[in-house]
XYZ file of C-alpha atoms in Angstrom:
700
model
C 0.091 -0.327 0.216
C 1.338 2.941 -0.990
C 1.255 6.385 1.249
C -1.370 8.121 -0.581
C -4.322 5.157 0.132
C -2.649 5.096 3.574
C -3.287 8.025 4.475
C -6.617 8.082 2.780
C -8.205 4.888 4.833
C -6.908 6.753 7.881
C -9.202 9.782 6.944
C -12.025 7.493 6.224
C -11.370 6.016 9.121
C -11.608 9.640 11.161
C -14.391 11.103 9.260
C -16.061 7.688 10.154
C -15.606 8.394 13.855
C -16.053 11.907 13.438
C -20.160 11.030 12.179
C -20.749 8.398 15.486
C -19.546 11.277 17.733
C -21.305 13.251 16.527
C -25.426 11.198 15.905
C -24.546 10.010 19.467
C -24.736 13.636 20.761
C -27.820 14.265 18.834
C -29.584 11.417 20.483
C -27.988 12.402 24.251
C -29.357 15.943 23.155
C -32.842 14.076 21.959
C -32.796 11.982 25.158
C -32.112 14.543 27.575
C -34.564 17.592 25.936
C -37.860 15.004 24.936
C -37.221 11.801 26.131
C -36.120 12.626 29.927
C -36.982 16.447 29.637
C -39.908 16.491 32.229
C -37.631 14.260 34.905
C -35.017 16.811 34.374
C -37.699 20.228 34.306
C -38.703 18.746 37.586
C -35.230 18.214 39.047
C -34.047 21.913 38.410
C -37.483 23.502 39.729
C -36.615 21.534 43.242
C -33.511 22.614 43.072
C -34.544 26.644 42.113
C -37.170 26.810 44.466
C -36.516 26.602 48.335
C -37.933 27.890 51.781
C -35.444 31.047 53.188
C -35.877 32.071 56.891
C -36.950 35.783 57.106
C -35.752 37.016 60.436
C -37.423 38.532 62.863
C -37.513 42.173 63.733
C -34.877 42.083 66.874
C -36.769 44.352 69.924
C -35.602 47.494 71.433
C -33.895 48.223 74.403
C -34.938 51.000 76.694
C -33.877 52.951 79.491
C -35.509 54.018 82.580
C -37.003 56.614 81.231
C -38.587 55.183 78.151
C -35.918 56.954 75.605
C -34.118 54.149 72.894
C -31.063 52.800 73.777
C -31.022 50.440 71.101
C -33.482 50.098 68.143
C -33.269 48.017 64.716
C -33.956 50.595 61.621
C -35.329 49.207 58.185
C -33.319 49.617 55.395
C -33.798 48.296 51.676
C -32.058 47.173 48.537
C -34.430 47.965 45.625
C -35.014 45.395 43.269
C -37.396 44.735 39.915
C -39.400 41.905 38.394
C -39.491 43.827 34.930
C -41.560 40.984 33.331
C -44.475 42.107 35.978
C -45.864 45.238 34.546
C -48.119 45.833 31.702
C -46.507 46.474 28.103
C -48.727 50.180 28.241
C -47.125 50.768 31.938
C -43.815 49.527 31.312
C -43.395 51.696 27.894
C -45.058 54.547 29.086
C -42.707 54.830 32.488
C -39.434 52.924 31.909
C -38.111 56.209 30.732
C -39.250 58.237 33.377
C -37.622 55.272 35.972
C -34.351 55.385 34.707
C -34.337 59.098 34.854
C -35.190 59.141 38.305
C -32.741 56.540 39.336
C -30.244 58.044 37.434
C -30.402 61.253 39.895
C -31.255 58.996 43.365
C -28.166 57.103 43.022
C -26.042 59.506 41.073
C -23.906 56.148 39.400
C -25.327 55.767 36.366
C -26.834 57.500 33.236
C -30.065 57.631 32.650
C -30.040 55.590 29.642
C -27.944 52.757 31.509
C -31.273 52.304 33.868
C -33.431 51.937 31.369
C -31.258 49.667 28.772
C -30.700 47.207 31.912
C -34.513 47.112 32.719
C -35.337 46.908 29.196
C -32.841 44.086 28.483
C -34.249 42.141 31.390
C -37.536 42.534 30.335
C -36.639 41.544 26.724
C -34.801 38.392 28.050
C -37.201 37.501 30.406
C -35.352 38.317 33.620
C -38.168 37.987 36.781
C -34.880 39.603 39.096
C -32.958 42.479 38.463
C -31.017 44.555 41.564
C -31.017 48.312 40.588
C -28.571 48.973 42.824
C -26.305 47.731 45.768
C -26.853 50.337 47.986
C -29.688 50.695 50.647
C -32.044 52.925 51.135
C -34.072 54.513 54.401
C -37.898 54.097 54.923
C -38.736 57.839 53.726
C -36.366 57.100 50.790
C -38.687 53.558 50.050
C -42.097 55.699 50.569
C -40.955 58.325 47.991
C -39.518 55.761 45.009
C -42.538 54.086 45.938
C -44.898 56.853 44.060
C -42.504 56.838 40.834
C -43.508 55.264 37.443
C -43.899 51.644 37.018
C -43.104 51.169 41.235
C -46.547 53.177 41.771
C -47.993 49.895 40.184
C -46.615 47.987 43.655
C -45.351 44.855 43.654
C -48.154 42.843 41.953
C -48.554 44.928 39.006
C -45.391 46.879 38.411
C -43.134 44.115 39.984
C -41.095 46.404 42.333
C -39.203 45.076 45.314
C -37.809 46.244 48.322
C -35.836 44.029 50.147
C -35.840 44.868 54.013
C -32.335 44.741 55.909
C -32.357 45.459 59.507
C -29.168 47.627 60.957
C -28.872 47.812 64.897
C -29.061 51.592 65.878
C -27.913 53.144 68.806
C -29.843 57.125 69.488
C -26.724 58.028 72.330
C -23.883 56.473 70.386
C -21.446 55.021 72.273
C -23.174 55.616 75.556
C -23.575 52.598 77.703
C -21.944 50.918 74.710
C -20.569 47.380 76.664
C -23.652 47.605 78.774
C -26.306 47.469 75.557
C -23.596 45.396 73.778
C -23.804 43.198 70.485
C -24.738 40.372 69.304
C -23.170 38.415 66.051
C -23.995 36.088 63.006
C -22.412 33.272 65.168
C -24.976 33.777 67.947
C -21.247 35.444 70.040
C -21.875 38.373 71.765
C -22.120 40.249 74.481
C -23.884 43.050 77.114
C -27.555 42.857 77.020
C -27.859 42.073 73.388
C -26.534 38.701 74.127
C -27.844 37.987 78.400
C -31.768 38.505 76.548
C -31.110 37.624 73.392
C -33.704 35.174 73.225
C -36.074 37.761 73.857
C -34.946 40.441 71.887
C -34.583 38.130 68.788
C -37.848 36.689 68.145
C -38.454 33.763 66.283
C -37.450 33.568 62.821
C -40.206 33.384 59.702
C -40.090 31.520 56.601
C -41.067 32.552 52.342
C -40.191 30.775 49.920
C -37.746 31.971 46.810
C -36.611 31.405 43.410
C -33.059 31.075 42.298
C -32.183 33.239 39.497
C -29.100 34.665 38.091
C -27.376 37.258 40.350
C -29.223 36.289 43.139
C -32.270 34.920 44.439
C -36.421 36.607 44.380
C -39.424 35.994 46.823
C -42.390 33.737 45.745
C -45.661 35.500 47.089
C -47.716 32.426 47.166
C -49.206 32.613 50.240
C -47.145 29.573 52.108
C -44.900 32.034 53.689
C -44.582 32.027 57.621
C -44.592 35.497 59.430
C -41.341 35.581 61.763
C -42.763 36.691 65.439
C -41.161 39.886 66.221
C -38.577 40.165 69.324
C -39.588 41.765 72.935
C -38.654 45.422 74.090
C -36.210 45.024 77.054
C -36.481 48.340 79.553
C -33.291 48.698 81.625
C -32.740 50.717 84.743
C -30.235 52.615 83.231
C -30.415 56.591 83.789
C -29.558 58.311 80.993
C -28.418 61.458 82.707
C -26.611 59.836 84.933
C -25.075 57.834 82.673
C -23.480 60.526 80.225
C -22.402 62.162 83.752
C -20.441 58.747 84.528
C -19.237 58.542 81.672
C -17.439 61.779 80.912
C -16.233 61.571 84.759
C -14.305 58.492 83.923
C -13.045 59.399 80.826
C -11.515 62.897 82.100
C -9.480 60.584 85.255
C -8.395 57.672 82.868
C -6.595 60.355 80.982
C -5.548 62.740 83.307
C -3.645 60.014 85.084
C -3.081 57.729 81.923
C -4.884 54.771 83.480
C -5.490 51.170 81.758
C -8.782 51.259 82.607
C -11.497 51.854 85.030
C -15.041 51.688 86.103
C -18.493 53.159 87.461
C -21.384 51.588 88.981
C -24.138 53.927 90.178
C -27.125 52.133 92.255
C -30.524 52.601 93.979
C -29.964 51.515 97.493
C -33.436 50.381 98.502
C -34.717 48.717 94.950
C -30.913 47.636 93.746
C -31.444 49.207 90.702
C -28.641 50.191 88.596
C -28.989 53.567 87.321
C -25.666 54.341 85.642
C -22.293 50.984 85.052
C -19.396 52.233 82.888
C -16.181 50.694 81.685
C -13.858 52.103 79.875
C -10.383 50.875 78.753
C -7.040 51.734 76.993
C -6.635 51.789 73.407
C -4.200 53.312 71.252
C -6.763 56.347 70.377
C -7.796 56.816 73.457
C -10.825 54.696 75.833
C -13.302 52.741 74.441
C -15.742 50.332 76.063
C -13.848 47.608 75.273
C -14.660 45.066 78.092
C -17.292 44.995 81.311
C -15.029 45.531 83.951
C -17.491 46.283 86.490
C -18.913 42.464 86.629
C -16.769 40.175 84.452
C -13.162 38.559 85.299
C -11.026 40.912 84.108
C -12.482 43.201 86.814
C -12.186 40.957 89.440
C -9.344 41.595 91.193
C -7.910 42.129 94.209
C -9.914 44.828 96.058
C -7.460 46.231 98.499
C -8.441 48.376 101.598
C -12.463 48.740 100.675
C -12.748 45.369 102.126
C -11.625 46.359 105.356
C -14.942 47.004 105.439
C -16.219 43.097 105.325
C -13.193 42.781 108.227
C -14.665 45.204 109.885
C -18.102 44.038 110.113
C -16.796 40.328 110.505
C -14.913 41.585 113.477
C -18.028 43.741 115.486
C -19.856 40.801 114.782
C -17.348 38.149 116.183
C -16.985 40.667 119.000
C -19.425 43.041 119.686
C -17.761 44.562 123.097
C -15.297 45.915 120.416
C -15.782 50.150 120.430
C -14.389 52.860 117.942
C -12.973 54.593 120.478
C -10.938 51.716 121.523
C -7.320 52.382 120.968
C -4.911 50.436 118.580
C -0.864 51.060 118.956
C 0.051 50.910 115.223
C 3.478 51.529 116.130
C 6.026 53.248 113.184
C 4.169 52.311 110.578
C 6.128 49.016 110.025
C 4.832 45.341 111.694
C 6.405 41.929 111.364
C 3.762 38.886 110.823
C 5.910 36.052 110.444
C 8.498 36.145 108.101
C 7.237 39.342 106.231
C 6.158 42.937 107.268
C 3.141 45.341 106.750
C 3.795 48.678 106.768
C 0.918 51.702 106.238
C 0.875 54.743 103.837
C 2.593 57.350 106.744
C 6.040 57.120 106.971
C 6.979 56.921 110.414
C 2.927 55.532 111.300
C 0.551 56.814 113.123
C 1.510 55.698 116.650
C -1.764 54.668 118.840
C -4.666 55.665 117.386
C -8.650 54.229 117.706
C -10.281 51.609 116.272
C -12.626 54.587 114.324
C -9.453 56.212 113.073
C -8.023 52.909 111.861
C -10.523 52.640 109.232
C -10.675 56.136 108.497
C -6.736 56.631 108.127
C -7.141 52.637 106.471
C -4.361 51.350 109.024
C -2.983 48.546 107.531
C -1.341 47.641 110.665
C -4.474 48.292 112.565
C -6.154 45.861 110.931
C -4.164 43.361 111.204
C -3.284 43.574 114.895
C -7.490 43.387 115.443
C -7.446 40.686 112.977
C -5.138 38.610 114.577
C -6.490 39.936 118.314
C -9.670 38.110 117.350
C -9.606 35.376 114.982
C -5.713 33.935 115.590
C -7.405 30.925 117.070
C -10.353 31.042 114.713
C -9.503 31.789 111.528
C -12.266 29.900 109.722
C -14.446 31.699 111.427
C -13.489 34.668 109.614
C -13.867 33.445 106.571
C -17.249 32.353 107.741
C -18.528 35.328 108.188
C -17.496 36.693 104.741
C -19.137 34.213 102.906
C -22.232 34.677 105.633
C -21.810 38.366 104.143
C -22.106 36.674 100.390
C -18.609 37.499 99.727
C -17.904 33.344 98.571
C -20.782 33.446 95.662
C -22.322 35.718 92.788
C -25.271 37.757 92.883
C -27.118 36.096 90.068
C -26.891 38.902 88.013
C -28.713 39.260 85.170
C -26.017 39.954 82.993
C -24.071 36.707 81.755
C -20.462 36.570 82.538
C -20.593 37.262 86.396
C -17.151 36.472 87.725
C -16.914 34.070 90.562
C -15.729 35.158 93.860
C -12.517 34.107 95.306
C -12.266 33.656 98.572
C -9.556 31.255 100.448
C -9.605 28.932 103.043
C -7.873 27.767 106.093
C -8.290 23.964 104.467
C -6.364 25.330 101.641
C -3.041 24.546 100.170
C -2.010 28.169 99.641
C -3.279 29.356 102.977
C -0.220 30.652 104.526
C 0.582 31.987 108.262
C 0.309 35.477 106.694
C -3.110 34.753 104.682
C -5.398 36.348 107.408
C -3.967 39.060 107.807
C -3.169 39.866 104.584
C -7.334 39.165 103.441
C -7.954 41.392 105.882
C -6.908 44.266 104.268
C -8.045 43.022 100.649
C -5.723 40.962 99.214
C -5.707 37.011 98.628
C -8.883 37.555 97.563
C -10.812 38.674 93.857
C -13.785 39.698 93.864
C -15.498 42.077 91.156
C -16.464 45.775 91.867
C -20.322 44.806 91.729
C -19.825 42.389 94.518
C -17.930 44.894 96.364
C -20.921 47.732 96.178
C -23.513 44.961 96.564
C -21.956 45.231 100.209
C -21.728 48.651 100.652
C -24.754 49.139 99.304
C -26.472 46.204 102.151
C -24.822 48.412 104.778
C -26.632 51.770 103.282
C -29.800 49.754 102.921
C -30.009 48.955 106.602
C -28.398 45.682 106.499
C -30.971 44.162 103.778
C -28.665 43.042 100.827
C -30.701 43.298 97.827
C -29.753 41.901 93.969
C -28.547 44.367 91.803
C -30.675 44.197 88.445
C -29.818 46.546 85.469
C -33.440 44.937 83.253
C -36.847 45.826 84.928
C -39.499 44.865 82.016
C -39.809 42.526 79.134
C -42.201 44.078 76.820
C -44.617 43.670 74.090
C -45.745 46.821 72.647
C -47.057 48.020 76.057
C -47.930 44.609 77.547
C -45.669 43.575 80.314
C -44.472 40.304 79.477
C -42.430 39.662 82.236
C -41.195 41.901 85.208
C -38.413 41.700 87.422
C -38.453 43.664 91.237
C -36.187 43.902 93.349
C -34.750 40.759 95.261
C -33.389 40.719 98.913
C -30.302 38.227 98.794
C -30.192 38.357 102.354
C -32.855 39.874 105.360
C -30.546 40.846 107.497
C -26.736 40.900 106.727
C -25.162 41.753 110.216
C -26.469 43.692 113.725
C -27.897 47.103 113.989
C -25.182 47.597 116.373
C -22.653 46.431 113.652
C -24.110 48.399 111.513
C -24.156 51.764 113.339
C -20.738 51.498 113.812
C -19.648 50.831 110.174
C -21.762 53.968 109.069
C -19.955 55.907 111.758
C -16.862 55.211 109.724
C -17.560 55.338 106.425
C -18.636 58.621 107.055
C -15.535 59.695 109.325
C -13.385 58.172 106.292
C -14.681 61.478 104.078
C -14.953 64.074 107.025
C -11.364 63.132 108.971
C -9.959 60.914 106.453
C -8.558 59.141 103.372
C -11.645 60.609 101.535
C -11.735 64.354 103.016
C -11.170 65.436 100.125
C -14.731 65.211 98.620
C -16.135 66.327 101.848
C -19.240 68.310 100.549
C -21.017 71.025 102.773
C -24.106 70.204 100.813
C -24.750 66.603 101.713
C -23.209 63.682 103.316
C -21.077 61.156 101.876
C -19.775 57.769 103.820
C -17.332 55.554 101.774
C -14.115 54.177 101.729
C -10.806 54.387 99.784
C -8.621 51.464 98.481
C -5.280 51.009 96.818
C -3.951 48.015 96.273
C -0.572 46.801 95.113
C -1.072 45.112 91.594
C 0.928 41.740 90.588
C 3.050 40.804 87.698
C 4.628 37.933 86.961
C 4.194 36.784 90.697
C 5.083 39.419 92.467
C 3.856 43.088 93.867
C 5.030 45.820 91.611
C 4.490 49.265 92.640
C 1.608 49.584 90.409
C -1.776 49.982 92.051
C -5.466 49.298 91.471
C -7.268 52.590 93.218
C -11.372 52.428 94.287
C -13.491 54.641 96.477
C -16.925 52.545 97.194
C -19.675 54.505 99.305
C -22.941 56.112 99.185
C -25.026 59.185 99.763
C -26.968 61.330 101.013
C -25.721 59.491 104.396
C -28.266 60.464 106.535
C -30.882 58.805 104.382
C -29.243 56.991 101.277
C -30.260 57.259 97.786
C -27.696 56.105 95.791
C -24.845 53.968 96.299
C -21.710 53.907 94.113
C -18.047 52.422 93.113
C -15.744 53.701 90.668
C -12.598 51.721 90.280
C -9.164 53.370 87.849
C -6.705 51.037 87.043
C -2.644 51.392 86.989
C -3.278 55.578 87.508
C 0.137 57.407 86.597
C 1.802 59.648 88.267
C 2.813 61.118 91.754
C -0.953 61.082 94.061
C -1.970 57.378 92.880
C -4.499 56.340 95.977
C -7.742 56.256 95.697
C -8.814 59.185 97.957
C -6.953 61.211 94.752
C -8.136 59.384 92.092
C -11.317 57.507 92.597
C -13.142 59.427 95.108
C -13.110 62.712 93.030
C -14.882 60.813 90.049
C -17.653 59.617 92.832
C -17.556 63.271 93.867
C -18.837 64.856 90.521
C -21.479 61.909 89.854
C -22.571 62.683 93.534
C -22.796 66.394 92.502
C -24.737 65.975 89.772
C -26.963 62.986 91.077
C -28.079 65.455 93.742
C -28.631 68.485 92.635
C -30.836 67.161 90.160
C -32.972 65.216 92.538
C -34.767 67.876 95.121
C -35.636 64.837 97.030
C -32.455 64.527 98.543
C -32.523 68.159 99.562
C -32.761 68.941 103.130
C -35.673 71.535 103.331
C -34.686 75.248 104.039
C -35.530 75.935 107.472
C -37.011 79.444 107.804
C -35.590 81.971 109.547
C -37.169 84.814 111.563
C -36.143 87.934 110.573
C -34.926 89.911 113.503
C -35.554 93.450 111.439
C -39.077 93.713 110.173
C -38.199 97.201 108.211
C -34.747 95.218 106.472
C -36.413 93.221 103.609
C -34.241 89.376 103.596
C -31.436 89.680 100.588
C -33.292 87.189 97.775
C -32.554 87.841 94.299
C -33.266 84.572 92.314
C -34.593 80.972 92.827
C -37.491 78.527 92.734
C -41.083 80.570 93.127
C -42.576 77.100 94.920
C -39.328 77.374 97.745
C -39.176 81.062 97.658
C -43.154 81.304 97.834
C -43.194 78.627 100.991
C -39.972 80.557 103.030
C -41.179 84.259 102.729
C -44.774 83.097 103.566
C -43.570 81.409 107.039
C -41.431 84.871 107.832
C -44.050 86.963 107.355
C -42.903 88.967 104.108
C -45.367 89.855 101.493
C -44.056 88.481 98.018
C -46.420 88.476 94.600
C -46.256 87.428 91.208
C -46.957 88.937 88.121
C -49.977 88.462 86.858
C -49.991 85.158 84.568
C -46.773 84.319 85.723
C -46.344 80.501 85.608
C -42.644 79.863 85.318
C -40.734 77.475 87.247
C -37.806 79.841 87.809
C -38.085 83.301 88.951
C -35.787 86.707 89.799
C -37.637 88.928 92.740
C -37.915 92.574 92.601
C -38.269 94.978 96.003
C -41.416 97.180 95.993
C -41.535 99.130 98.961
C -42.553 96.344 101.881
C -42.993 93.373 99.347
C -41.206 90.834 97.366
C -42.434 90.979 93.369
C -41.844 88.071 91.043
C -40.923 88.452 87.861
C -40.027 84.798 84.701
C -37.007 83.888 84.521
C -37.850 81.242 81.838
C -35.636 78.137 81.221
C -35.389 77.473 77.562
C -34.396 74.051 75.815
C -31.191 75.003 73.958
C -30.644 78.501 75.619
C -28.241 79.348 78.123
C -29.932 80.439 81.095
C -30.115 82.914 83.489
C -28.118 81.930 86.871
C -27.093 85.589 88.852
C -29.036 85.932 91.430
C -29.047 82.316 92.609
C -27.842 79.991 95.565
C -25.144 77.835 93.525
C -26.984 74.487 94.549
C -29.986 75.644 92.715
C -27.510 77.531 89.231
C -25.483 74.132 89.308
C -29.379 72.201 89.159
C -30.448 74.140 86.032
C -26.874 74.186 84.619
C -26.933 70.751 84.269
C -29.679 70.343 82.969
C -28.962 72.189 80.177
C -26.306 69.815 79.602
C -23.450 72.494 80.276
C -20.141 71.954 81.827
C -19.975 74.489 84.695
C -16.643 75.807 86.452
C -17.155 77.428 89.254
C -14.961 80.153 90.883
C -15.031 82.535 93.858
C -16.573 81.900 97.164
C -19.735 82.891 98.422
C -23.677 81.780 98.630
C -24.974 83.472 95.245
C -24.051 84.001 91.986
C -22.712 87.099 91.067
C -21.906 86.564 87.296
C -21.850 84.157 84.559
C -19.286 83.879 81.573
C -22.050 83.288 78.996
C -24.740 85.201 78.096
C -28.217 84.046 79.126
C -30.292 83.412 76.023
C -27.142 82.336 73.900
C -27.640 79.052 72.158
C -26.288 76.083 73.278
C -23.414 74.693 72.129
C -22.953 70.855 72.547
C -19.906 70.243 75.511
C -19.772 74.221 76.100
C -18.238 75.614 79.226
C -19.799 78.230 81.707
C -17.982 79.513 84.779
C -19.985 81.040 87.033
C -18.264 83.890 89.830
C -19.766 83.549 93.325
C -19.980 86.049 95.662
C-alpha cells in the first residue's frame, strides 16, 4: 500500500468516527430534551425553589424613662421583576424611571438604567437588583411613587428587600452594657444576655434561585416572623452620661489602664449607671465589662476592710470605736514578712475609728490577730455569711465568681488572715463589692443588683423584675451603727476628706491595692472608692475603680474618690427629693427685707410666707424659676424662663439652684470665688447652647 492510499484510509476512518460521535451527541440531546425532559425540568424546579428564613425584627432596648438605647432600623435594597408590568405601563414609564434612578443614585446615566431594565424584560429575567446601595424608609416611600413602582409589587414588579440594622441613638453611651451579638450568636452585654427575648422567632418564605441571586415567591405559604420583645432597663441616661464623662476625664488625666463606675439605687438595687472604659491606641473605649466580668475581678484592697470590720464587730461586739490600737512606727512584722502603713513613721496609737478612717493596714491586721488568730475559719465563715463567697445572680452573662480562700486550702499561709483582712489574697468584682456597701446603706438588707426592669411587647408587660432580697439582715444593728460612723469618718476626717461636701453627707472607703505581675507585687495600683450618699438617708450607692494610674498621687482618695464626688454632685443637684428642707428663719429686723434675688418660685414663696414677708407674682406668671424685685415692703416675682437650647440666667441664684439648672441644660460648669450666690456668668443668658460648652459662674 502506497503512502497516498494509507492516508486516505486514515482520513476515512477518522471521518467515520467523527460522524459516529456527532450522532451520539444528537441522540443524547434528543434523549435529554424530549425523552427525559420532564424529569430534568422537575429536578431543576426543585433545586431552584427553596424556603429561606425571614429574620424577625429585633426588640428595642429602653432606658428607665423610655428613651431608646438600641433599636432596629429598616433599610432596603431595590430590585424589580420587569416582566410583571403590562406593556402600556412599562413602555410609558421606563424612561422616567431610568431618569429618576440615575438622579437618585448618581452613579450611572439614565440610559444605563433604562437599558438595564428593558434588556432584562426582553430576556424574560424575573429579578434584577437595580443598585446595591441600601435606602431608608423615607426614601422607600418616595420611590414607591415613581413610574412603574407606583403600581406596587403585584402589577409593577418593584421589590423592596428589607435589611435591618442595629442603631444606638445615644452613640457609644453605655456601649458595652448594651453590647452586641454577631452572626454566630456570640456577643456581650444586654444584646447577648437577653437575646432569646430580643431576637424573636424567624419566619419562612419561598424563594427562587435566579441569575445574580434569588427573588421571593409570594404564594401564600410564607410563615410570618414573630418579632422580638423589648426590654426596659434601669439605666438613667443623664447619670450614665455623667459617669462616663467623669471616668473618661480621670483616666485621661492619670493615663490609667482602665476604669469602671457603677451607681445603684440603695433600696431597689436598680443600676442607674454603669461605665467601663479601657485604654486603646486612640484613647479610651468601652472594650470590656470590668464592673462585672473576670477581667475586673481583682484584689480589692482597702475597700475590703469594710467586710473585715463587719466580721470583727459581729465576732467581738465588745470592741468599741474608741478602743485604741498601737500601730507603732508604720512597720509591723507578721511571721517572716512586714506590713506597712501609708504614712512614713506610722500613726502611733490611734482609735479603732481612726484605724478605718486612715486606712491603717497595721491597725486592721492587729485587730484580726487579736480576735481571729485562734478561729481563722470563723473569719472566712463571716465573709460567706455576708455573701462575698458567691455570685449575685446578676441578669447579665459573664459575672465573675469570687475567689475566697479557706484555712483548709494548701495556699493558706500564716499571713493569709491578715492579708485577706486588708483586701489581698482574695478576688471579687466591683459589682460584688458595691453590693456589700449598698447593704450597709440599706440598713443591713442585701439586695440583688438589677439592670433590666421589664420585658415588654408593645405596651404589654410580659415579665417584670422586682427587687429581690439576697440577705435579710447582713449584720446586727449595733454593727451597722459602728460601720456607718466609720464610713462617714473616712470622708470627714480620713483618706477621702477631699470630697467632703457642705450640701450633703457622703460615706465611703478608699482603696489602693498593689498589682501583681509575674507573681510579684509591683508598684502599680488599682485604686477605688466605694460608698453611698446622702449618708443620713442613702439614695444611691456607687463604686469607682481606676486601674494602674500614673503620676505622683495614685491613691484611691486622689484618683477614684473625685469621680464619685462629681457623679454624686450631679445626682444630688437634679434630685430635689434628696435636698434637706430649708429651715425658715425669723427676720429680726422687720424694717429690712431678706436678700432674695432669684430662685425657685415654690421654694421662695413657701419660705417668705412662713416668715411673714409679703410677696406676689406678676399676673399670669407660671414659670418655675423667677427673678425677685423689691417693691416697698414686699417682694415681686417676675418670670425667669429656662428655655431648651438656650443658656439660662442664673445670676442671683444660690449655687445649688444654679448647678441644677445648668446641669439639666447639659452645660459643663466651672465655679470661681466663694459665697452663697452667683454674681456673674461667663456666657450671656439666651445664647444658643453649643455641645460640650463650658460656663463659668462666679460666686459672691
